[in-house]
């Protein structure tokens, strides 16, 4: 019995499996990501493939805006058991496609696990696809993406980032547009008929199908990205200590003032970045006291300098600052320096106050009105 | 259960002098005196019987000035165990305890105490779990934590309760271990019966038990550390492996502690992990934990007087489990009959927890004995020496036949 069973199994060919990764903003895009993942899964299954999807569990419970992931695994013309190897994973080793639902996450991903800040395309196989929902061109987007050792194709699905309220899903056509885009760039996984078949099974089918079709037709923004093209950021997976090296009881050495945990930065979560006008600062300490993430370092001359790699972009500092236009919150996509790891606002100001003032004034019209109280 | 005037005078002697004294008290009193000798810093209490007696005696010892300790009355058992966990984290020697469902209410904190590696010592006055209501002994309360890094021991006399409490602190606080110890004591039969026992002088205890030192894990403004952050799948395997290592090291540390105990106090328990009674040439060996030892030993004596080759083995430390000793003493025996004052529904062969563990250990024995299991004494029902004789007779009959007809017997259950 046993021998036969294994003999049968071993003669089975291993078919190719397509893996799609969806990267989204925690909480606000959670249901969008799930609906997209399920949509791809349903469409693939209706087309006769086998498919499943799962969330990167370590990202759940999500934090407001933190990058999080969904995965879809598809095998064409195969039986369900072909997916067994992918059925109980934390995350896949490689993906064929990464879909990014918010272009500001292109700067990096930091999940709850101790993996440091990962480049957006870490998992993409050589020659794979990076699909981004954005209103920017591929040439603009490349300025925010770290360089990769292998080539990939950057694809823009034109559109506003779809941000729900807390845990809600704005049924705004994003899912349909991405499905249309997949039909265009990955017809061997899902073609337009497959997408249509799935959308026909939903409510308001003609509206949904026309959105998918629109994206399918208008999608021309492809760009081959060569190895080494992009921001000079090299990802090194963090050192995970062995059991003999760890302190017992999950204790870790604490941080002294102005010291920070290199593994948990969290700065990739921000949509908006605080920019400080040190010329106007009265050193009242409020930003430093109120920042929920202890982002501000105290400078020798008593200013408060945000360690931007740790800033979540909540805007509380801007809200509590008593001097108008002294802390402004600016769209993260205005900055081409990664997620803020390398910029030191205070030092820039010290080095050249005139240049800093001009830079600040150029950002002022772009400042967002963020009212934490209103939320 | 308070300290009488007579005891008060004698307590002065053990705290200041070099002589031991004999007193009469309950098993829980004996633990309370051990806490006095061990200079416990913080105890948190929440009343539930049968553990509750120890609270009363500790309160009296503090009120009368024999023990300087913080006595914190908690809102409920979960608080109670959280309090000692945190006290232990800042470097306080702590004591806590509960019974039955009280112990289970605290289970989240109980597990965090071991996974955070705090050497808390707890008394579990064994009590049947609700429902229905029963105050009497069953071991399922303590057994609930058998897999999560608590060292577990069962005592059967007030003297052993006192001595084991001192040993427990020494073992738990050893830098190689840093795990909590649960001392189990049968509700009623030991918690509420009064026996004579000896209280050693504190001067000797100080030689035996070094001060509690958490080293670089002590939470203190001058030693800034963070305990138990979110680590997810990246760290958890390694942290559990550390606990595995500590638990494996515990046997050596327990042996060292008993050896030093015998040297300093002159009371030698022999093998720390098990107590054997006339097992050497026995055809049938009964195994049990806690006070069931008393009637079984009486049965052994009476049956031996009639020429029956029977013996008894008491498990003193259930975690770490005395696998080697179980194999050494039970390999080659004709019948091993385990008396479980607990149940493990749906377990292999539907036996009790101790039976299942012993059966597993004996898989490695060169000559595997036949095995039987008596589930008995639940909810505090008595097991008398006559009951033990009956059980032995069933086992002896099986031994003569060379086979076990009914593997698990619910002893004394009314049909
Ligand atoms: S926006 Fe301001 S308050 Fe919020 S995390 Fe960043 S620095 Fe702190
Ligand atoms: S809150 Fe504004 S004024 Fe006060 S210290 Fe911070 S930046 Fe300066």
mmCIF file of N, CA and C in Angstrom, chain A residues 271-312:
data_model
loop_
_atom_site.group_PDB
_atom_site.id
_atom_site.type_symbol
_atom_site.label_atom_id
_atom_site.label_comp_id
_atom_site.label_asym_id
_atom_site.label_seq_id
_atom_site.Cartn_x
_atom_site.Cartn_y
_atom_site.Cartn_z
ATOM 1 N N UNK A 271 2.814 58.199 5.671
ATOM 2 C CA UNK A 271 2.388 58.878 4.454
ATOM 3 C C UNK A 271 2.920 60.297 4.429
ATOM 4 N N UNK A 272 3.064 60.857 5.604
ATOM 5 C CA UNK A 272 3.478 62.255 5.720
ATOM 6 C C UNK A 272 4.700 62.348 6.604
ATOM 7 N N UNK A 273 5.532 63.306 6.291
ATOM 8 C CA UNK A 273 6.780 63.459 7.037
ATOM 9 C C UNK A 273 6.792 64.818 7.726
ATOM 10 N N UNK A 274 7.184 64.853 9.007
ATOM 11 C CA UNK A 274 7.297 66.156 9.675
ATOM 12 C C UNK A 274 8.585 66.864 9.234
ATOM 13 N N UNK A 275 8.445 68.113 8.877
ATOM 14 C CA UNK A 275 9.633 68.912 8.547
ATOM 15 C C UNK A 275 9.642 70.098 9.514
ATOM 16 N N UNK A 276 10.792 70.329 10.125
ATOM 17 C CA UNK A 276 10.864 71.303 11.216
ATOM 18 C C UNK A 276 11.513 72.602 10.742
ATOM 19 N N UNK A 277 10.887 73.685 11.071
ATOM 20 C CA UNK A 277 11.495 74.985 10.831
ATOM 21 C C UNK A 277 12.210 75.422 12.109
ATOM 22 N N UNK A 278 13.491 75.080 12.180
ATOM 23 C CA UNK A 278 14.236 75.345 13.413
ATOM 24 C C UNK A 278 14.372 76.839 13.693
ATOM 25 N N UNK A 279 14.278 77.655 12.622
ATOM 26 C CA UNK A 279 14.371 79.118 12.821
ATOM 27 C C UNK A 279 13.254 79.636 13.723
ATOM 28 N N UNK A 280 12.095 78.978 13.636
ATOM 29 C CA UNK A 280 10.959 79.466 14.409
ATOM 30 C C UNK A 280 10.741 78.725 15.731
ATOM 31 N N UNK A 281 11.450 77.623 15.902
ATOM 32 C CA UNK A 281 11.234 76.788 17.094
ATOM 33 C C UNK A 281 11.570 77.552 18.365
ATOM 34 N N UNK A 282 10.691 77.474 19.366
ATOM 35 C CA UNK A 282 10.945 78.150 20.655
ATOM 36 C C UNK A 282 11.383 77.164 21.742
ATOM 37 N N UNK A 283 11.701 75.941 21.317
ATOM 38 C CA UNK A 283 12.222 74.902 22.226
ATOM 39 C C UNK A 283 11.281 74.605 23.387
ATOM 40 N N UNK A 284 10.021 74.562 23.093
ATOM 41 C CA UNK A 284 9.037 74.357 24.164
ATOM 42 C C UNK A 284 8.978 72.912 24.645
ATOM 43 N N UNK A 285 9.557 71.978 23.920
ATOM 44 C CA UNK A 285 9.631 70.531 24.233
ATOM 45 C C UNK A 285 8.349 69.734 23.923
ATOM 46 N N UNK A 286 7.302 70.407 23.472
ATOM 47 C CA UNK A 286 6.030 69.683 23.331
ATOM 48 C C UNK A 286 6.098 68.556 22.297
ATOM 49 N N UNK A 287 6.736 68.803 21.166
ATOM 50 C CA UNK A 287 6.828 67.762 20.140
ATOM 51 C C UNK A 287 7.541 66.545 20.720
ATOM 52 N N UNK A 288 8.598 66.808 21.426
ATOM 53 C CA UNK A 288 9.419 65.750 22.032
ATOM 54 C C UNK A 288 8.611 64.940 23.053
ATOM 55 N N UNK A 289 7.795 65.655 23.815
ATOM 56 C CA UNK A 289 7.015 64.971 24.849
ATOM 57 C C UNK A 289 5.852 64.186 24.266
ATOM 58 N N UNK A 290 5.220 64.752 23.239
ATOM 59 C CA UNK A 290 3.984 64.146 22.738
ATOM 60 C C UNK A 290 4.203 63.063 21.694
ATOM 61 N N UNK A 291 5.321 63.051 21.047
ATOM 62 C CA UNK A 291 5.525 62.048 19.998
ATOM 63 C C UNK A 291 5.349 60.647 20.579
ATOM 64 N N UNK A 292 4.400 59.889 20.083
ATOM 65 C CA UNK A 292 4.141 58.566 20.671
ATOM 66 C C UNK A 292 5.259 57.564 20.401
ATOM 67 N N UNK A 293 6.147 57.881 19.485
ATOM 68 C CA UNK A 293 7.211 56.947 19.156
ATOM 69 C C UNK A 293 8.602 57.424 19.580
ATOM 70 N N UNK A 294 8.638 58.434 20.430
ATOM 71 C CA UNK A 294 9.920 58.965 20.924
ATOM 72 C C UNK A 294 10.894 59.221 19.780
ATOM 73 N N UNK A 295 10.403 59.862 18.766
ATOM 74 C CA UNK A 295 11.202 60.056 17.557
ATOM 75 C C UNK A 295 12.220 61.187 17.712
ATOM 76 N N UNK A 296 11.935 62.141 18.594
ATOM 77 C CA UNK A 296 12.803 63.318 18.648
ATOM 78 C C UNK A 296 14.053 63.088 19.485
ATOM 79 N N UNK A 297 15.187 63.430 18.903
ATOM 80 C CA UNK A 297 16.443 63.457 19.641
ATOM 81 C C UNK A 297 16.669 64.887 20.106
ATOM 82 N N UNK A 298 17.211 65.013 21.299
ATOM 83 C CA UNK A 298 17.505 66.351 21.813
ATOM 84 C C UNK A 298 18.895 66.751 21.322
ATOM 85 N N UNK A 299 18.986 67.907 20.691
ATOM 86 C CA UNK A 299 20.285 68.339 20.173
ATOM 87 C C UNK A 299 21.045 69.074 21.294
ATOM 88 N N UNK A 300 22.351 69.214 21.138
ATOM 89 C CA UNK A 300 23.131 69.863 22.207
ATOM 90 C C UNK A 300 22.628 71.282 22.511
ATOM 91 N N UNK A 301 22.099 71.962 21.503
ATOM 92 C CA UNK A 301 21.620 73.321 21.768
ATOM 93 C C UNK A 301 20.114 73.381 22.015
ATOM 94 N N UNK A 302 19.519 72.210 22.362
ATOM 95 C CA UNK A 302 18.154 72.228 22.875
ATOM 96 C C UNK A 302 17.049 72.188 21.839
ATOM 97 N N UNK A 303 17.382 71.854 20.574
ATOM 98 C CA UNK A 303 16.321 71.656 19.582
ATOM 99 C C UNK A 303 15.891 70.199 19.595
ATOM 100 N N UNK A 304 14.842 69.929 18.830
ATOM 101 C CA UNK A 304 14.326 68.560 18.786
ATOM 102 C C UNK A 304 14.309 68.085 17.345
ATOM 103 N N UNK A 305 15.131 67.088 17.102
ATOM 104 C CA UNK A 305 15.416 66.645 15.747
ATOM 105 C C UNK A 305 14.765 65.288 15.503
ATOM 106 N N UNK A 306 13.834 65.185 14.550
ATOM 107 C CA UNK A 306 13.154 63.897 14.370
ATOM 108 C C UNK A 306 14.048 62.853 13.699
ATOM 109 N N UNK A 307 14.132 61.671 14.318
ATOM 110 C CA UNK A 307 14.818 60.534 13.683
ATOM 111 C C UNK A 307 13.799 59.914 12.734
ATOM 112 N N UNK A 308 13.833 60.355 11.489
ATOM 113 C CA UNK A 308 12.724 60.092 10.571
ATOM 114 C C UNK A 308 12.515 58.614 10.268
ATOM 115 N N UNK A 309 13.565 57.827 10.407
ATOM 116 C CA UNK A 309 13.404 56.398 10.143
ATOM 117 C C UNK A 309 12.429 55.764 11.122
ATOM 118 N N UNK A 310 12.196 56.456 12.241
ATOM 119 C CA UNK A 310 11.315 55.905 13.273
ATOM 120 C C UNK A 310 9.941 56.582 13.291
ATOM 121 N N UNK A 311 9.793 57.632 12.497
ATOM 122 C CA UNK A 311 8.559 58.430 12.519
ATOM 123 C C UNK A 311 7.446 57.703 11.773
ATOM 124 N N UNK A 312 6.238 57.661 12.375
ATOM 125 C CA UNK A 312 5.106 56.991 11.747
ATOM 126 C C UNK A 312 4.220 57.973 10.986
#
